[in-house]
Coordinates of C-alpha atoms and ligand atoms in Angstrom, one line a residue:
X1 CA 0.0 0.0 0.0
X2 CA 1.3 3.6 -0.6
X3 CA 1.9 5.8 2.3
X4 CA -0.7 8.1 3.0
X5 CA 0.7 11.5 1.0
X6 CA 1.5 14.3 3.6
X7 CA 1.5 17.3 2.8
X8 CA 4.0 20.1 4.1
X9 CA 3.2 23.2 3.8
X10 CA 6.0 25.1 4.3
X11 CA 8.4 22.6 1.8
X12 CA 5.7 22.9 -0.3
X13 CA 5.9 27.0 -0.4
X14 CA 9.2 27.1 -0.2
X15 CA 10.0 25.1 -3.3
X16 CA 6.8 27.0 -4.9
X17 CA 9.5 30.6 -4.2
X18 CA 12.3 28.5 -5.5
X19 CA 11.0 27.9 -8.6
X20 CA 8.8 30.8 -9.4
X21 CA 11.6 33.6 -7.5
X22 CA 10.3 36.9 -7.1
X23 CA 6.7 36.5 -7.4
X24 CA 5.7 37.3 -4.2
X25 CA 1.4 38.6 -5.3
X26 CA 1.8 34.7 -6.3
X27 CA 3.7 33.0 -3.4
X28 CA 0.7 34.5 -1.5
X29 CA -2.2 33.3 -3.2
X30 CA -0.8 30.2 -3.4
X31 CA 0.1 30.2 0.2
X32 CA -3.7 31.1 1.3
X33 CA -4.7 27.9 -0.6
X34 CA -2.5 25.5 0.4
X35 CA -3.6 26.7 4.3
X36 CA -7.1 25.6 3.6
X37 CA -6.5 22.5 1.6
X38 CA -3.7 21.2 4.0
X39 CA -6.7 19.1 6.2
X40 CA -8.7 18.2 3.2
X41 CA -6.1 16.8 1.4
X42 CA -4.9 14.5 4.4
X43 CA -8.3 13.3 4.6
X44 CA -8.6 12.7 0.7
X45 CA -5.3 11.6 0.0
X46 CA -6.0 10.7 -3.7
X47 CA -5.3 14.0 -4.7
X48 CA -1.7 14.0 -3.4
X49 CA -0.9 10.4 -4.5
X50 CA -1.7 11.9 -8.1
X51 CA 0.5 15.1 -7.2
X52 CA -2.8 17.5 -7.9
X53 CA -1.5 20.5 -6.0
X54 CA 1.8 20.3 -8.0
X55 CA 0.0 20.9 -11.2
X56 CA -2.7 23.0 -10.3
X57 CA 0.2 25.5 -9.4
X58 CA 2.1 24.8 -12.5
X59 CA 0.3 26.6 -15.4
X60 CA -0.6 24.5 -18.1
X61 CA 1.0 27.2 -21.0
X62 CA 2.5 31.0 -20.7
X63 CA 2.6 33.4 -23.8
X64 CA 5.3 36.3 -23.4
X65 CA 5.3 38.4 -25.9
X66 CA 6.3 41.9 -27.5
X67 CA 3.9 44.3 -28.3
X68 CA 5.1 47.8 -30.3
X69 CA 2.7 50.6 -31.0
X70 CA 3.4 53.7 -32.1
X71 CA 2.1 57.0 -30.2
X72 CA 0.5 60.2 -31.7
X73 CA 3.8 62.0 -32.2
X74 CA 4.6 59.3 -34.3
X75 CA 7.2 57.7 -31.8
X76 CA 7.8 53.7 -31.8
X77 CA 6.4 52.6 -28.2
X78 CA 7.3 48.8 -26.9
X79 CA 5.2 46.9 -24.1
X80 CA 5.1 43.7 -22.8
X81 CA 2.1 41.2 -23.4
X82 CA 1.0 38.4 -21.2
X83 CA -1.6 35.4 -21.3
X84 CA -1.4 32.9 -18.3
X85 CA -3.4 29.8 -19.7
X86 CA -3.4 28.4 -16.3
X87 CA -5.9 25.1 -16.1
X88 CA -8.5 23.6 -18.7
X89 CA -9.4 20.8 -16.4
X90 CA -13.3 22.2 -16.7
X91 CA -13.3 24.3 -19.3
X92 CA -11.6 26.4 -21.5
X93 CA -9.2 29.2 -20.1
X94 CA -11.5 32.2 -19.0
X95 CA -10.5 35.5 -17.4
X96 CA -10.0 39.0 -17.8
X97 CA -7.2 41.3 -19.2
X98 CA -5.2 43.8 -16.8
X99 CA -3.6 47.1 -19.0
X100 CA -1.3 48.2 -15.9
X101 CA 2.2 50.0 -15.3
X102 CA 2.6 47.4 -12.5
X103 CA 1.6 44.5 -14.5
X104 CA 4.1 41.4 -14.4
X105 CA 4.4 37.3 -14.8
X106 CA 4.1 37.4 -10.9
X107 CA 0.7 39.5 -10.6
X108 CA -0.5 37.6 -13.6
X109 CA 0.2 34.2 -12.4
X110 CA -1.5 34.9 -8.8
X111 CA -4.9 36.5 -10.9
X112 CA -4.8 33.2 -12.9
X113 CA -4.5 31.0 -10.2
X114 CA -7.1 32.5 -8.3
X115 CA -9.3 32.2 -11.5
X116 CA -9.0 28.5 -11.7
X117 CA -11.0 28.1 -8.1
X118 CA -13.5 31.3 -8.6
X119 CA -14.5 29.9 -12.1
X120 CA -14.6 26.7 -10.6
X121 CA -17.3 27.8 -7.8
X122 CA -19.7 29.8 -10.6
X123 CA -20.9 26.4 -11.3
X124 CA -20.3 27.3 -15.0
X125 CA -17.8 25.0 -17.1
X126 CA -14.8 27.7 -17.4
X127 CA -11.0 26.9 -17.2
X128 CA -9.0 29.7 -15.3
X129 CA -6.5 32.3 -17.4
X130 CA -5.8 36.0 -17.3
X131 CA -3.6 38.3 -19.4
X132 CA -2.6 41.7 -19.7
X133 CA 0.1 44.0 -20.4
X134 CA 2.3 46.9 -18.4
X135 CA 1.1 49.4 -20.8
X136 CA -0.6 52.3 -19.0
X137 CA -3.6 53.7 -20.7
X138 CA -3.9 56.6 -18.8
X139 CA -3.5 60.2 -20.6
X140 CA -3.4 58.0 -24.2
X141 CA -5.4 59.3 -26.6
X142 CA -8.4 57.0 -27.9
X143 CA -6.2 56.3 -31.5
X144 CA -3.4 55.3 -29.1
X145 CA -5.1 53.2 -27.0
X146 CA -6.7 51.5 -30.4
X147 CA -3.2 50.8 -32.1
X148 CA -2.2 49.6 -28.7
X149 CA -5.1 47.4 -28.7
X150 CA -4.4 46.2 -32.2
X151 CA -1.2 45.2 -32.1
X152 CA -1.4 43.3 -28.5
X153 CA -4.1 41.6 -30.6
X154 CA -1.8 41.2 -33.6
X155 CA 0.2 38.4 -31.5
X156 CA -2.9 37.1 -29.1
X157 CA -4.8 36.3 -31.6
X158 CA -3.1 32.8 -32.8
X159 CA -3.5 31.7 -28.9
X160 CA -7.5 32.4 -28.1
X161 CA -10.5 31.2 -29.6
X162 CA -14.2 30.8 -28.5
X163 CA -13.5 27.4 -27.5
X164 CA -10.0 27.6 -26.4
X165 CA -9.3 30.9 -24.4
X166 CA -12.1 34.0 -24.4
X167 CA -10.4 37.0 -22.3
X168 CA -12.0 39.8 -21.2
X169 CA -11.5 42.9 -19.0
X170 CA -9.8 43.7 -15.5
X171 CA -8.2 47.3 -14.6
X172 CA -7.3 49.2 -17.3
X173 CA -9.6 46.9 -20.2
X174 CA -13.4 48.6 -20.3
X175 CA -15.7 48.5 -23.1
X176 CA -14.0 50.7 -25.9
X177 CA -10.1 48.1 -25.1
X178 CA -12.9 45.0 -25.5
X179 CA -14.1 47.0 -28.6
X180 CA -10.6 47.7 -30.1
X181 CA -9.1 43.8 -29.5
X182 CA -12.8 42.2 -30.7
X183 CA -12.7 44.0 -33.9
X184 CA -8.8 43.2 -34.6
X185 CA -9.3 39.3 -34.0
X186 CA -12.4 39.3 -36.2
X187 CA -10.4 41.2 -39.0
X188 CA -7.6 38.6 -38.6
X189 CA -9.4 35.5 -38.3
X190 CA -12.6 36.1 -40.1
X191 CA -14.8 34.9 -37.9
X192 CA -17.3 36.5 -35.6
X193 CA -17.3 34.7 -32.7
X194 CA -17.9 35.2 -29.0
X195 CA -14.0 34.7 -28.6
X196 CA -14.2 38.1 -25.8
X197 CA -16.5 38.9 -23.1
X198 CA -17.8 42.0 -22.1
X199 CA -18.6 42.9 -25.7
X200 CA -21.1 46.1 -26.8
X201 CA -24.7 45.0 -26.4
X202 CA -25.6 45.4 -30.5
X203 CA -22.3 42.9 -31.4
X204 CA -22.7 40.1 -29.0
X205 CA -22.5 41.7 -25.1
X206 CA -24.7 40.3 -22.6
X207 CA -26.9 42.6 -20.4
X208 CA -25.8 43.2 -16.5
X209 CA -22.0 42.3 -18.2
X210 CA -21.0 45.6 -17.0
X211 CA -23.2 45.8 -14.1
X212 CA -22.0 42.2 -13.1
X213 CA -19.2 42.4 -10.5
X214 CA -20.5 45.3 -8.4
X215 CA -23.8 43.5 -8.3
X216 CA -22.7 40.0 -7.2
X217 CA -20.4 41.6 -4.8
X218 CA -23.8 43.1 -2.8
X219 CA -25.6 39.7 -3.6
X220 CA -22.4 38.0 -1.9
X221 CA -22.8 40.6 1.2
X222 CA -26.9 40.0 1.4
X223 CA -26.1 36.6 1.4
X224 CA -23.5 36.7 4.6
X225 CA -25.6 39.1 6.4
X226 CA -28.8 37.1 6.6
X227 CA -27.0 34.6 8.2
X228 CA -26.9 37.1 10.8
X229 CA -30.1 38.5 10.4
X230 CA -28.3 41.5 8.8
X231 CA -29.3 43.8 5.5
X232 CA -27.6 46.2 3.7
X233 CA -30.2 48.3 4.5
X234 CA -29.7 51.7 6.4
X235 CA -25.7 50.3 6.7
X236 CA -22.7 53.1 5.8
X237 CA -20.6 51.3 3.4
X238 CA -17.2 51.7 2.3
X239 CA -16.1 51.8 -0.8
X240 CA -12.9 51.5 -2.9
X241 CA -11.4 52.7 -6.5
X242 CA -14.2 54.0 -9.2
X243 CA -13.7 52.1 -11.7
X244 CA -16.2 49.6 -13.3
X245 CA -16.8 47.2 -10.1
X246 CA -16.9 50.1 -7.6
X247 CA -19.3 51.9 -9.6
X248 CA -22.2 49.4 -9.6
X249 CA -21.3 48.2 -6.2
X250 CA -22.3 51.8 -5.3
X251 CA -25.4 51.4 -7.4
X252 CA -26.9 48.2 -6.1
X253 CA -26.0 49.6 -2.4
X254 CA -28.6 52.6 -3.2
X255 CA -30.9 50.4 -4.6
X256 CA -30.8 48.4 -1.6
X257 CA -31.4 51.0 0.9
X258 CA -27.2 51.4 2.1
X259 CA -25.5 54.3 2.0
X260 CA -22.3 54.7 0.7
X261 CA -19.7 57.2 1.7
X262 CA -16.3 56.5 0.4
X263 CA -14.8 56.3 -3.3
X264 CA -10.9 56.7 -4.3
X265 CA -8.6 55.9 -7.3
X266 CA -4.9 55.6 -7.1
X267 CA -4.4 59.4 -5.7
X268 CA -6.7 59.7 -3.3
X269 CA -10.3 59.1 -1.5
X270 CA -13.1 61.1 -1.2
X271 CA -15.3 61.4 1.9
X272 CA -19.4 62.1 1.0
X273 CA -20.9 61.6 4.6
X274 CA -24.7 62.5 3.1
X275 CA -23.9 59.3 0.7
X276 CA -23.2 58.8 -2.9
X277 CA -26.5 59.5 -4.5
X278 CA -28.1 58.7 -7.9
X279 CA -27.3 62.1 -9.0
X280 CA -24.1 62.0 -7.8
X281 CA -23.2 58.4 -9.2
X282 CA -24.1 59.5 -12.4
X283 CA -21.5 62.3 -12.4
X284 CA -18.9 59.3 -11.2
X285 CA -19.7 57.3 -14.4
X286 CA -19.7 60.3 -16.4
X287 CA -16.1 61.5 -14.7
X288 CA -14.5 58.0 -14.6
X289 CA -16.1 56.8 -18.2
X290 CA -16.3 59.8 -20.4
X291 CA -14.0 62.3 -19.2
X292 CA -11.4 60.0 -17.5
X293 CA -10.5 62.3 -14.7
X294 CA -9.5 62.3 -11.0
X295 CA -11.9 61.4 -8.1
X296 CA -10.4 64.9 -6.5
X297 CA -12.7 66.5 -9.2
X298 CA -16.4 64.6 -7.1
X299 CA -14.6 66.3 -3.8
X300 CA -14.7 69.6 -5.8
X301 CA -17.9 69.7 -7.4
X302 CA -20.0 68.3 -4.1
X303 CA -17.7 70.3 -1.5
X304 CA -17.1 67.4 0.5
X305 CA -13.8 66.0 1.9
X306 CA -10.9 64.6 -0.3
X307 CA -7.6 62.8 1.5
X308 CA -4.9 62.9 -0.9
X309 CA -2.4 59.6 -1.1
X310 CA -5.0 58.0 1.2
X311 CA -7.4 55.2 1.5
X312 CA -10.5 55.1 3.1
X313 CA -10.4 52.8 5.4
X314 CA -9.8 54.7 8.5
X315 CA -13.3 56.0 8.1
X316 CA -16.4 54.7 10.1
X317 CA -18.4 52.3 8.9
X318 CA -20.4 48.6 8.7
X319 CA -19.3 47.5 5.8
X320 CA -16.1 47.4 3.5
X321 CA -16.2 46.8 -0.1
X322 CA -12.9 46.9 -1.2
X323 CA -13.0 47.1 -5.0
X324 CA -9.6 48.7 -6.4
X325 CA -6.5 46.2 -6.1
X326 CA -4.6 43.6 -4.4
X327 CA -3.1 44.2 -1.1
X328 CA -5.2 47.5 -0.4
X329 CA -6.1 46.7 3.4
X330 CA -3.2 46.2 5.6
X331 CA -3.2 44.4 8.7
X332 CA -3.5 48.7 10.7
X333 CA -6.2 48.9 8.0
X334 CA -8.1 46.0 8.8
X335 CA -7.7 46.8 12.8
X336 CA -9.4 50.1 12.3
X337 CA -12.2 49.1 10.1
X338 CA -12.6 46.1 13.4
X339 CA -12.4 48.6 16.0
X340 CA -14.8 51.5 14.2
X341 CA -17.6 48.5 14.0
X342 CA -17.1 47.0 10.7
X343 CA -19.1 44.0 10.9
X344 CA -18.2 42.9 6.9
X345 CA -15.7 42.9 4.5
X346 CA -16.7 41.6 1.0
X347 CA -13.9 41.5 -1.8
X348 CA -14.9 43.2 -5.0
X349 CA -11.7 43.3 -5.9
X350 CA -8.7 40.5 -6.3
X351 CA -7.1 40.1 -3.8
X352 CA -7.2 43.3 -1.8
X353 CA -7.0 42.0 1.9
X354 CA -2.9 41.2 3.1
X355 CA -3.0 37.7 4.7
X356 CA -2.5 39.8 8.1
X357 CA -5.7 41.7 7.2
X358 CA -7.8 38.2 6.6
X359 CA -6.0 36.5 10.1
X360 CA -7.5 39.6 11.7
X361 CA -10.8 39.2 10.2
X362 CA -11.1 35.3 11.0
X363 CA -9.6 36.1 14.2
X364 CA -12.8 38.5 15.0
X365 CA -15.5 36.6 13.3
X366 CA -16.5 39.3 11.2
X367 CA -18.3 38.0 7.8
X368 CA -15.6 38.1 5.4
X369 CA -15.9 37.3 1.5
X370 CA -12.6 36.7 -0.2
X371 CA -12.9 37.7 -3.7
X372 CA -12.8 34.5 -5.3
X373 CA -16.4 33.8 -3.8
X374 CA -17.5 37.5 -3.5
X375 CA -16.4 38.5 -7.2
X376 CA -17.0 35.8 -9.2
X377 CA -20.8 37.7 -9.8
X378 CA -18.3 39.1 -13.0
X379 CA -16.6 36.0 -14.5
X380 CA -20.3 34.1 -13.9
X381 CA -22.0 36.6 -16.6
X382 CA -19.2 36.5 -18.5
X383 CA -20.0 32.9 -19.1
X384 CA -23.6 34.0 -19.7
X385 CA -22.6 35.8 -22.3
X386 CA -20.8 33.1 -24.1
X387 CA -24.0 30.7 -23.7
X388 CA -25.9 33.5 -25.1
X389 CA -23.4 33.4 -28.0
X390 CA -23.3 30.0 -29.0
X391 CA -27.3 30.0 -28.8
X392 CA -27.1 33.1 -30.7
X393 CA -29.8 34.5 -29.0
X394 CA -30.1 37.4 -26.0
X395 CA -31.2 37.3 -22.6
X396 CA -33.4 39.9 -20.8
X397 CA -31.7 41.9 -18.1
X398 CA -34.5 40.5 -15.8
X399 CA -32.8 37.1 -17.1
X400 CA -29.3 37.0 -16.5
X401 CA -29.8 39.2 -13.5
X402 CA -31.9 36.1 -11.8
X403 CA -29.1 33.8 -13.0
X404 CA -26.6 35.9 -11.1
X405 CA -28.5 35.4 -8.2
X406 CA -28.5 32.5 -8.3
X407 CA -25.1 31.8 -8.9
X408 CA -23.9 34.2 -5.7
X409 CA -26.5 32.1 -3.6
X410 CA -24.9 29.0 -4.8
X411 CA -21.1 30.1 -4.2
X412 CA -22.4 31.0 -0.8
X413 CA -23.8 28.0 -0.3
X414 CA -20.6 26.0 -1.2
X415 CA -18.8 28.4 0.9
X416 CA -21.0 27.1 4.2
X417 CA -20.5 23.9 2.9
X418 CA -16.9 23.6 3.2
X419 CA -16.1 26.5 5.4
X420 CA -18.5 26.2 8.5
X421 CA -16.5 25.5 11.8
X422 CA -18.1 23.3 14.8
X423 CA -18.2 26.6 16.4
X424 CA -20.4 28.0 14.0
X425 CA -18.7 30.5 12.7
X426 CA -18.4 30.6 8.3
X427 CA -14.5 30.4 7.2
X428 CA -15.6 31.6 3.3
X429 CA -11.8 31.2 2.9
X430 CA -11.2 27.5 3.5
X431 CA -14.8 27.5 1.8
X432 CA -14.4 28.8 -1.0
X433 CA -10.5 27.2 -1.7
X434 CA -11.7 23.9 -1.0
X435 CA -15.1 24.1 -2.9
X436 CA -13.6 26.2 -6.1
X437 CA -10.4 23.0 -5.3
X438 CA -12.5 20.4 -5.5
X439 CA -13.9 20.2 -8.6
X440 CA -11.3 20.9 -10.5
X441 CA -9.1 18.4 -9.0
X442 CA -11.6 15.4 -10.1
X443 CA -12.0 16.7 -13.0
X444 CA -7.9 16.6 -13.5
X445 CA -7.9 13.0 -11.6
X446 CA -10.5 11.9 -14.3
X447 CA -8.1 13.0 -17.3
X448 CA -5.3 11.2 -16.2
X449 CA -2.0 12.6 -16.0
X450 CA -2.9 16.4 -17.4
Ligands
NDP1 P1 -11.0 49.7 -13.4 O1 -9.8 49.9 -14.2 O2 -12.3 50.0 -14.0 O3 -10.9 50.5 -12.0 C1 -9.8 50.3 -11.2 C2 -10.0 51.3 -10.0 O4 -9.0 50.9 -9.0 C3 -9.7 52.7 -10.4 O5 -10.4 53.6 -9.6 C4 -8.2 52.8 -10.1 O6 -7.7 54.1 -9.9 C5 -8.0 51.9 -8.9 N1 -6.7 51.3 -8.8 C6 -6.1 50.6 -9.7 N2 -4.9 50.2 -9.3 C7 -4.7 50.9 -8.2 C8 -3.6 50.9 -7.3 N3 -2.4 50.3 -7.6 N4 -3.7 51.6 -6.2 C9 -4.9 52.3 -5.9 N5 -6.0 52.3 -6.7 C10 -5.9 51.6 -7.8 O7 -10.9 48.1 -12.9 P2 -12.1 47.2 -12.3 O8 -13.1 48.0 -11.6 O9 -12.5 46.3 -13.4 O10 -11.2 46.3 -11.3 C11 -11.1 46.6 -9.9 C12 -10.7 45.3 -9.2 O11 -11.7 44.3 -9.3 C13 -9.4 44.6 -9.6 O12 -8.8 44.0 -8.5 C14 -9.9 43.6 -10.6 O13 -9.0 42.5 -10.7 C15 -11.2 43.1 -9.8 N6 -12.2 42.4 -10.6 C16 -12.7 43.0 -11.8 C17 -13.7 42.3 -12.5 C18 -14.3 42.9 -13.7 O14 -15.3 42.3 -14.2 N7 -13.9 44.0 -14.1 C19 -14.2 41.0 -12.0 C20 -13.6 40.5 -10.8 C21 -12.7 41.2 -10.1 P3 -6.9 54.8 -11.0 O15 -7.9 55.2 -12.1 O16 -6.2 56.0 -10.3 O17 -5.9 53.8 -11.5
2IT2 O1 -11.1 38.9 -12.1 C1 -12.1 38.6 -12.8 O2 -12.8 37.6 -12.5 C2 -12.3 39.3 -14.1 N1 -11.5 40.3 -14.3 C3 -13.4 39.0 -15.0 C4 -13.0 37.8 -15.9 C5 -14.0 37.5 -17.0 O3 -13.6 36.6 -17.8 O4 -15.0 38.0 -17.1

């Protein structure tokens, strides 16, 4: 008989930083997941005998590429372009594309990985990837962003397909990047095909795409505070960046009776104690959208408070939606929000909570959704949209929005499922690892040595 597999966890990280040296935004995701599995796996040890963990942190292909543009003064421009096809075990390789100065393999490889497991929990048959590039879009004209566009496209192209890989946005990839890299594949492949997500509505985009993220985020919140007999309701919510997720997290917390009071980009936050409004979200979209400027400029026009080089989490509150970037709450972060009341944190964004920050949250029993369970609302429609596609038929908003709902309830179900404690209290962490681990590991263990 073969020894039962055990497995070390801190041989098991340290070869991980051997082999993949300075990567640390992947060392950690990696080392969150391995800290939930370590216990399942022992009692399951079929997944070690077969070496699962070895290859679910091994990506299955990486594309490095160049990518040259030329700017409006007519100077040649070079970038760097990435696509991490990380596992096809249950599908093919699904996620978004980052445009970033601080875009790198390591960041790339730690959004991939956590991909695999939040694809995994949508209950929809997706693969995990991601992509992007360190160019920065911001002050680019439109024609510069759209040769950039083209020519990333020029090389991605030969690697993606509806069936193989379909990419779509993250920070810095919106609508019009979606719109400039859909219309170069379909020029080069001749084909129209729903080989990107996030599309326009009139050439293959699914309703409550945009909305997704933001709105599965609240639906993920809803769904951890009735377990307290909780609403979002009345609550003063915090929220970061003001960008596409942050934007319709605010608006599903109006609709829902909340109140938030915080936005910020990468200068600054403002402080709206009256609560973002309808009016005033409106002037957010148009601001972040259409005229692509500062959130200093909302502090200006409402006359409310703006803290430069900050973020808000020092500011009272119930709730915390962090929806800007990894590693934006700090262990002193997380303390303050813990001491001023907060009684939730939900993850809009990837990754934004240090390991410190999440010990602190566990250690306090707050509610805490880790973005793999409390995001996934924008990868889910995303696969919506490619059903949609290959029906060749559109769903109502009233549709998809239902099947989003049901899809958060469901990932919060899992997340009880594997992450209640005999106390009680709901882990979502070791939830959601080992329900997103799960089936994509018997999938793998089904396909033999993949
Ligand atoms: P956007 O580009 O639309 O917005 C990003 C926002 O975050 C901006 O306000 C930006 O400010 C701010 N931000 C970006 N980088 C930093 C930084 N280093 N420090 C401080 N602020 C920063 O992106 P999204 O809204 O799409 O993405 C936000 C987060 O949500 C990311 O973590 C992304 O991975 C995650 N996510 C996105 C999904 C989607 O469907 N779009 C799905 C699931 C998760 P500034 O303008 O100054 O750069
Ligand atoms: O992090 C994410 O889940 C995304 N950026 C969305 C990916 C997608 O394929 O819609």
């Amino acid at each position: 008989m073969a020894p039962t597999p055990f497995l070390n966890a801190d041989n098991f990280i340290a070869e991980l930083k051997a082999k993949n040296p300075a990567e640390p935004e992947y060392h950690q995701a990696v080392h969150e997941v391995i800290m939930s599995l370590a216990g399942f796996l022992e009692e399951h040890p079929k997944y070690q005998n077969a070496a699962i963990l070895e290859r679910i942190c091994e990506p299955e292909r990486i594309i490095i590429f160049r990518i040259p543009w030329m700017n409006d003064r007519g100077e040649m421009k070079v970038n760097r372009g990435f696509r991490i096809e990380m596992n096809s075990a249950i599908g093919p390789y699904k996620g978004g594309l980052r445009f970033h100065p601080t875009v790198n393999l390591g960041i790339l490889k730690f959004l991939a990985f956590e991909q695999v497991f939040k694809n995994s929990l949508t209950t929809l048959p997706m693969g995990g990837g991601k992509g992007g590039s360190d160019f920065d879009p911001k002050g680019k004209s439109d024609n510069e962003v759209m040769r950039f566009c083209q020519s990333f496209m020029t090389e991605l192209y030969r690697h993606i397909g509806h069936n193989t890989d379909v990419p779509a946005g993250d920070i810095g990839v919106g609508g019009r990047e979606i719109g400039f890299l859909f219309g170069q594949y379909k020029r080069i492949v001749n084909e129209f095909t729903g080989v990107l997500t996030g599309k326009g509505l009139n050439w293959g985009g699914s309703l409550i795409r945009p909305e997704a993220t933001g709105y599965g985020n609240v639906y993920f919140a809803q769904e951890m505070l009735k377990t307290r007999n909780e609403s979002i309701k009345d609550k003063r919510v915090l929220v970061s960046g003001s960008g596409n997720v942050a934007q319709y997290t605010v608006e599903k917390v109006i609709e829902l009776g909340g109140k938030v009071i915080t936005l910020s980009d990468s200068s600054g936050y403002i402080y709206d104690p009256a609560g973002i409004n309808k009016e005033k979200l409106k002037y957010v979209l148009y601001l972040k959208n259409i005229k692509r400027g500062r959130i200093r400029e909302y502090a200006d026009k409402y006359g409310v408070k703006y803290e430069e080089g900050m973020r808000p989490w020092s500011e009272k509150a119930d709730i915390a939606l962090p929806s800007a970037t990894q590693n934006e709450i700090d262990e002193e972060d997380a303390r303050t929000l813990i001491n001023n009341g907060c009684i939730c944190v939900s993850e809009g964004a990837n990754m934004p909570s240090t390991p410190d920050a999440i010990q602190l949250y566990l250690d306090h029993e707050i509610l805490f959704g880790p973005g793999k369970a409390a995001n996934a609302g924008g990868v889910a429609v995303s696969g919506l949209e490619m059903t949609q596609n290959s029906m060749r038929l559109n769903w109502t908003r009233e549709e998809v929005d239902n099947r989003l709902q049901m899809i958060m309830h469901s990932i919060h179900k899992t997340c009880i499922k594997y992450g209640k404690k005999d106390n009680g209290y709901v882990n979502y962490v070791d939830g959601a690892n080992i329900g997103g681990f799960v089936k994509v590991a018997d999938a793998m263990l089904a396909q033999g040595a993949v």
